Amino acid sequence: MKKTVLTFGLIAGAMLAAFMIATIPFMDKIGFEYGMVVGYTGMVLAFLLVFFGIKSYRDNVAGGVISFGRAFKVGILIVLISSVCYVITWEILYFNFLPDFAERYTSYMVEKERASGASAEEIAQIVEKAQSMKSLLDNPFLNSAIAFLEPLPVGLLMTLISAAILRRRSTQEVGEAEGLTA
């Protein structure tokens, strides 16, 4: 299992990192609103490797048979490895190439609220929340934790779907189950 999980986890992690790095030069053109769409689309594409990793394990290691639990374990390990790659990439980018990220995001949020007709008090609350978020992001450990939580729900969902689709019982178990219901 280790080889399959590492192989597919590192490939998915490289894809996540590549998507993130590739979008940075276009960050101003894409904008924050569409940046989330682009980012999560990249995550879904990278986490397709969870499906292929589970399938590879089932077909090449487990003899064509895999339970939901084993498939989930393989998938979630792939997700964890790729998420660590995502976090490492984000940490490098944030602290070395995006020193003004928090300020730019704050400006975006304030302008969005102004455009929607928010009051000065509501805008002040947004600025206060953004400043507290910046203090969290400036701490590498908290920044890592926040970044780790970004791809995790997408990966978890892909793992659950893949494990459900790819589970396969042995022909003996299927025959016994059919015999019990007949």
mmCIF file of C-alpha atoms in Angstrom:
data_model
loop_
_atom_site.group_PDB
_atom_site.id
_atom_site.type_symbol
_atom_site.label_atom_id
_atom_site.label_comp_id
_atom_site.label_asym_id
_atom_site.label_seq_id
_atom_site.Cartn_x
_atom_site.Cartn_y
_atom_site.Cartn_z
ATOM 1 C CA MET A 1 0.000 0.000 0.000
ATOM 2 C CA LYS A 2 2.873 2.352 0.811
ATOM 3 C CA LYS A 3 4.161 2.529 -2.783
ATOM 4 C CA THR A 4 0.703 3.199 -4.249
ATOM 5 C CA VAL A 5 -0.147 5.843 -1.655
ATOM 6 C CA LEU A 6 3.193 7.628 -2.014
ATOM 7 C CA THR A 7 3.152 7.534 -5.806
ATOM 8 C CA PHE A 8 -0.378 8.851 -6.234
ATOM 9 C CA GLY A 9 -0.125 11.210 -3.261
ATOM 10 C CA LEU A 10 3.031 12.849 -4.557
ATOM 11 C CA ILE A 11 1.672 13.139 -8.111
ATOM 12 C CA ALA A 12 -1.549 14.730 -6.805
ATOM 13 C CA GLY A 13 0.537 16.990 -4.559
ATOM 14 C CA ALA A 14 2.687 18.036 -7.509
ATOM 15 C CA MET A 15 -0.478 18.843 -9.457
ATOM 16 C CA LEU A 16 -1.850 20.932 -6.581
ATOM 17 C CA ALA A 17 1.446 22.786 -6.310
ATOM 18 C CA ALA A 18 1.662 23.317 -10.076
ATOM 19 C CA PHE A 19 -1.888 24.728 -10.239
ATOM 20 C CA MET A 20 -1.119 27.110 -7.395
ATOM 21 C CA ILE A 21 2.199 28.257 -8.859
ATOM 22 C CA ALA A 22 0.710 28.629 -12.346
ATOM 23 C CA THR A 23 -2.083 30.913 -11.142
ATOM 24 C CA ILE A 24 0.082 33.291 -9.084
ATOM 25 C CA PRO A 25 1.277 35.366 -12.090
ATOM 26 C CA PHE A 26 -2.348 35.830 -13.140
ATOM 27 C CA MET A 27 -3.692 36.584 -9.671
ATOM 28 C CA ASP A 28 -4.530 40.205 -10.494
ATOM 29 C CA LYS A 29 -6.247 39.264 -13.753
ATOM 30 C CA ILE A 30 -8.189 36.349 -12.251
ATOM 31 C CA GLY A 31 -9.153 38.195 -9.085
ATOM 32 C CA PHE A 32 -10.044 36.719 -5.717
ATOM 33 C CA GLU A 33 -13.578 35.817 -6.705
ATOM 34 C CA TYR A 34 -12.588 33.662 -9.676
ATOM 35 C CA GLY A 35 -9.353 32.598 -8.013
ATOM 36 C CA MET A 36 -11.333 30.390 -5.651
ATOM 37 C CA VAL A 37 -13.113 28.771 -8.600
ATOM 38 C CA VAL A 38 -9.815 28.153 -10.375
ATOM 39 C CA GLY A 39 -8.200 26.858 -7.174
ATOM 40 C CA TYR A 40 -10.941 24.417 -6.272
ATOM 41 C CA THR A 41 -11.198 23.222 -9.882
ATOM 42 C CA GLY A 42 -7.490 22.429 -9.723
ATOM 43 C CA MET A 43 -8.063 20.548 -6.481
ATOM 44 C CA VAL A 44 -10.816 18.434 -8.000
ATOM 45 C CA LEU A 45 -8.592 17.602 -10.978
ATOM 46 C CA ALA A 46 -5.647 16.696 -8.730
ATOM 47 C CA PHE A 47 -7.831 14.608 -6.430
ATOM 48 C CA LEU A 48 -9.001 12.510 -9.373
ATOM 49 C CA LEU A 49 -5.766 10.699 -8.618
ATOM 50 C CA VAL A 50 -7.423 9.411 -5.449
ATOM 51 C CA PHE A 51 -9.791 7.411 -7.655
ATOM 52 C CA PHE A 52 -6.946 6.111 -9.815
ATOM 53 C CA GLY A 53 -4.799 5.343 -6.768
ATOM 54 C CA ILE A 54 -7.532 3.268 -5.135
ATOM 55 C CA LYS A 55 -8.215 1.494 -8.438
ATOM 56 C CA SER A 56 -4.511 0.775 -8.904
ATOM 57 C CA TYR A 57 -4.252 -0.629 -5.391
ATOM 58 C CA ARG A 58 -7.364 -2.767 -5.862
ATOM 59 C CA ASP A 59 -6.296 -4.146 -9.233
ATOM 60 C CA ASN A 60 -2.528 -4.509 -8.756
ATOM 61 C CA VAL A 61 -2.050 -5.175 -5.045
ATOM 62 C CA ALA A 62 -5.313 -6.474 -3.592
ATOM 63 C CA GLY A 63 -6.122 -8.974 -6.341
ATOM 64 C CA GLY A 64 -9.171 -7.111 -7.628
ATOM 65 C CA VAL A 65 -10.940 -7.062 -4.259
ATOM 66 C CA ILE A 66 -11.177 -4.111 -1.875
ATOM 67 C CA SER A 67 -13.503 -3.204 0.958
ATOM 68 C CA PHE A 68 -14.887 0.287 1.427
ATOM 69 C CA GLY A 69 -12.735 0.702 4.549
ATOM 70 C CA ARG A 70 -9.489 -0.296 2.838
ATOM 71 C CA ALA A 71 -10.332 1.873 -0.199
ATOM 72 C CA PHE A 72 -11.067 4.801 2.129
ATOM 73 C CA LYS A 73 -7.756 4.276 3.925
ATOM 74 C CA VAL A 74 -5.800 4.274 0.643
ATOM 75 C CA GLY A 75 -7.669 7.351 -0.579
ATOM 76 C CA ILE A 76 -7.355 9.399 2.577
ATOM 77 C CA LEU A 77 -3.621 8.685 2.787
ATOM 78 C CA ILE A 78 -3.245 9.958 -0.785
ATOM 79 C CA VAL A 79 -5.208 13.072 0.205
ATOM 80 C CA LEU A 80 -3.052 13.666 3.292
ATOM 81 C CA ILE A 81 0.201 13.406 1.329
ATOM 82 C CA SER A 82 -1.021 15.693 -1.434
ATOM 83 C CA SER A 83 -2.394 18.181 1.111
ATOM 84 C CA VAL A 84 1.014 18.374 2.782
ATOM 85 C CA CYS A 85 2.516 19.213 -0.636
ATOM 86 C CA TYR A 86 -0.143 21.913 -1.016
ATOM 87 C CA VAL A 87 0.709 23.391 2.396
ATOM 88 C CA ILE A 88 4.444 23.423 1.713
ATOM 89 C CA THR A 89 3.872 25.203 -1.597
ATOM 90 C CA TRP A 90 1.543 27.747 0.013
ATOM 91 C CA GLU A 91 3.981 28.461 2.836
ATOM 92 C CA ILE A 92 6.815 29.093 0.383
ATOM 93 C CA LEU A 93 4.652 31.321 -1.806
ATOM 94 C CA TYR A 94 3.023 33.249 1.052
ATOM 95 C CA PHE A 95 6.163 34.064 2.990
ATOM 96 C CA ASN A 96 8.491 34.637 0.016
ATOM 97 C CA PHE A 97 6.435 35.858 -2.938
ATOM 98 C CA LEU A 98 3.116 37.167 -1.589
ATOM 99 C CA PRO A 99 4.012 39.464 1.325
ATOM 100 C CA ASP A 100 1.042 41.737 0.580
ATOM 101 C CA PHE A 101 -1.539 38.984 0.094
ATOM 102 C CA ALA A 102 -3.495 39.786 3.283
ATOM 103 C CA GLU A 103 -3.649 43.510 2.501
ATOM 104 C CA ARG A 104 -4.788 42.856 -1.071
ATOM 105 C CA TYR A 105 -7.463 40.454 0.120
ATOM 106 C CA THR A 106 -8.632 42.987 2.715
ATOM 107 C CA SER A 107 -8.913 45.660 0.006
ATOM 108 C CA TYR A 108 -10.922 43.248 -2.140
ATOM 109 C CA MET A 109 -13.325 42.477 0.724
ATOM 110 C CA VAL A 110 -13.782 46.178 1.598
ATOM 111 C CA GLU A 111 -14.484 47.116 -2.037
ATOM 112 C CA LYS A 112 -16.942 44.237 -2.355
ATOM 113 C CA GLU A 113 -18.816 45.415 0.734
ATOM 114 C CA ARG A 114 -18.781 49.052 -0.416
ATOM 115 C CA ALA A 115 -20.193 48.020 -3.793
ATOM 116 C CA SER A 116 -23.000 46.155 -2.058
ATOM 117 C CA GLY A 117 -23.898 49.294 -0.052
ATOM 118 C CA ALA A 118 -22.500 48.290 3.334
ATOM 119 C CA SER A 119 -22.404 50.862 6.102
ATOM 120 C CA ALA A 120 -19.188 52.315 7.516
ATOM 121 C CA GLU A 121 -19.679 50.195 10.638
ATOM 122 C CA GLU A 122 -19.948 46.972 8.600
ATOM 123 C CA ILE A 123 -16.841 47.909 6.627
ATOM 124 C CA ALA A 124 -14.962 48.609 9.877
ATOM 125 C CA GLN A 125 -15.912 45.110 11.091
ATOM 126 C CA ILE A 126 -14.594 43.598 7.855
ATOM 127 C CA VAL A 127 -11.289 45.463 8.271
ATOM 128 C CA GLU A 128 -11.036 44.303 11.905
ATOM 129 C CA LYS A 129 -11.660 40.670 10.925
ATOM 130 C CA ALA A 130 -9.132 40.930 8.106
ATOM 131 C CA GLN A 131 -6.483 42.319 10.456
ATOM 132 C CA SER A 132 -7.003 39.457 12.904
ATOM 133 C CA MET A 133 -6.823 37.001 9.988
ATOM 134 C CA LYS A 134 -3.527 38.583 8.886
ATOM 135 C CA SER A 135 -2.073 38.047 12.345
ATOM 136 C CA LEU A 136 -3.083 34.378 12.092
ATOM 137 C CA LEU A 137 -1.575 34.052 8.619
ATOM 138 C CA ASP A 138 1.683 35.634 9.738
ATOM 139 C CA ASN A 139 2.179 32.731 12.152
ATOM 140 C CA PRO A 140 3.628 29.866 10.040
ATOM 141 C CA PHE A 141 2.019 27.153 12.180
ATOM 142 C CA LEU A 142 -1.467 28.655 12.052
ATOM 143 C CA ASN A 143 -0.997 29.491 8.381
ATOM 144 C CA SER A 144 -0.140 25.840 7.736
ATOM 145 C CA ALA A 145 -3.204 24.642 9.622
ATOM 146 C CA ILE A 146 -5.495 26.984 7.683
ATOM 147 C CA ALA A 147 -3.898 25.985 4.366
ATOM 148 C CA PHE A 148 -4.232 22.289 5.240
ATOM 149 C CA LEU A 149 -7.974 22.722 5.743
ATOM 150 C CA GLU A 150 -8.473 24.138 2.236
ATOM 151 C CA PRO A 151 -7.983 20.976 0.146
ATOM 152 C CA LEU A 152 -9.061 18.528 2.849
ATOM 153 C CA PRO A 153 -12.860 18.676 2.307
ATOM 154 C CA VAL A 154 -12.451 18.247 -1.458
ATOM 155 C CA GLY A 155 -10.102 15.305 -0.950
ATOM 156 C CA LEU A 156 -12.373 13.734 1.649
ATOM 157 C CA LEU A 157 -15.342 13.955 -0.683
ATOM 158 C CA MET A 158 -13.348 12.450 -3.562
ATOM 159 C CA THR A 159 -12.177 9.663 -1.258
ATOM 160 C CA LEU A 160 -15.708 8.804 -0.115
ATOM 161 C CA ILE A 161 -17.045 8.764 -3.679
ATOM 162 C CA SER A 162 -14.092 6.761 -5.004
ATOM 163 C CA ALA A 163 -14.209 4.218 -2.170
ATOM 164 C CA ALA A 164 -17.937 3.701 -2.726
ATOM 165 C CA ILE A 165 -17.541 3.255 -6.484
ATOM 166 C CA LEU A 166 -14.452 1.048 -6.396
ATOM 167 C CA ARG A 167 -15.265 -1.317 -3.532
ATOM 168 C CA ARG A 168 -15.479 -4.868 -4.753
ATOM 169 C CA ARG A 169 -16.120 -7.999 -2.790
ATOM 170 C CA SER A 170 -14.693 -11.368 -3.723
ATOM 171 C CA THR A 171 -16.889 -13.661 -5.803
ATOM 172 C CA GLN A 172 -17.144 -16.022 -2.824
ATOM 173 C CA GLU A 173 -18.542 -13.258 -0.589
ATOM 174 C CA VAL A 174 -20.977 -12.186 -3.313
ATOM 175 C CA GLY A 175 -22.200 -15.786 -3.705
ATOM 176 C CA GLU A 176 -22.655 -16.174 0.030
ATOM 177 C CA ALA A 177 -24.568 -12.889 0.252
ATOM 178 C CA GLU A 178 -26.858 -13.932 -2.609
ATOM 179 C CA GLY A 179 -27.412 -17.320 -0.991
ATOM 180 C CA LEU A 180 -28.527 -15.644 2.224
ATOM 181 C CA THR A 181 -31.138 -13.526 0.472
ATOM 182 C CA ALA A 182 -32.568 -16.318 -1.700
#
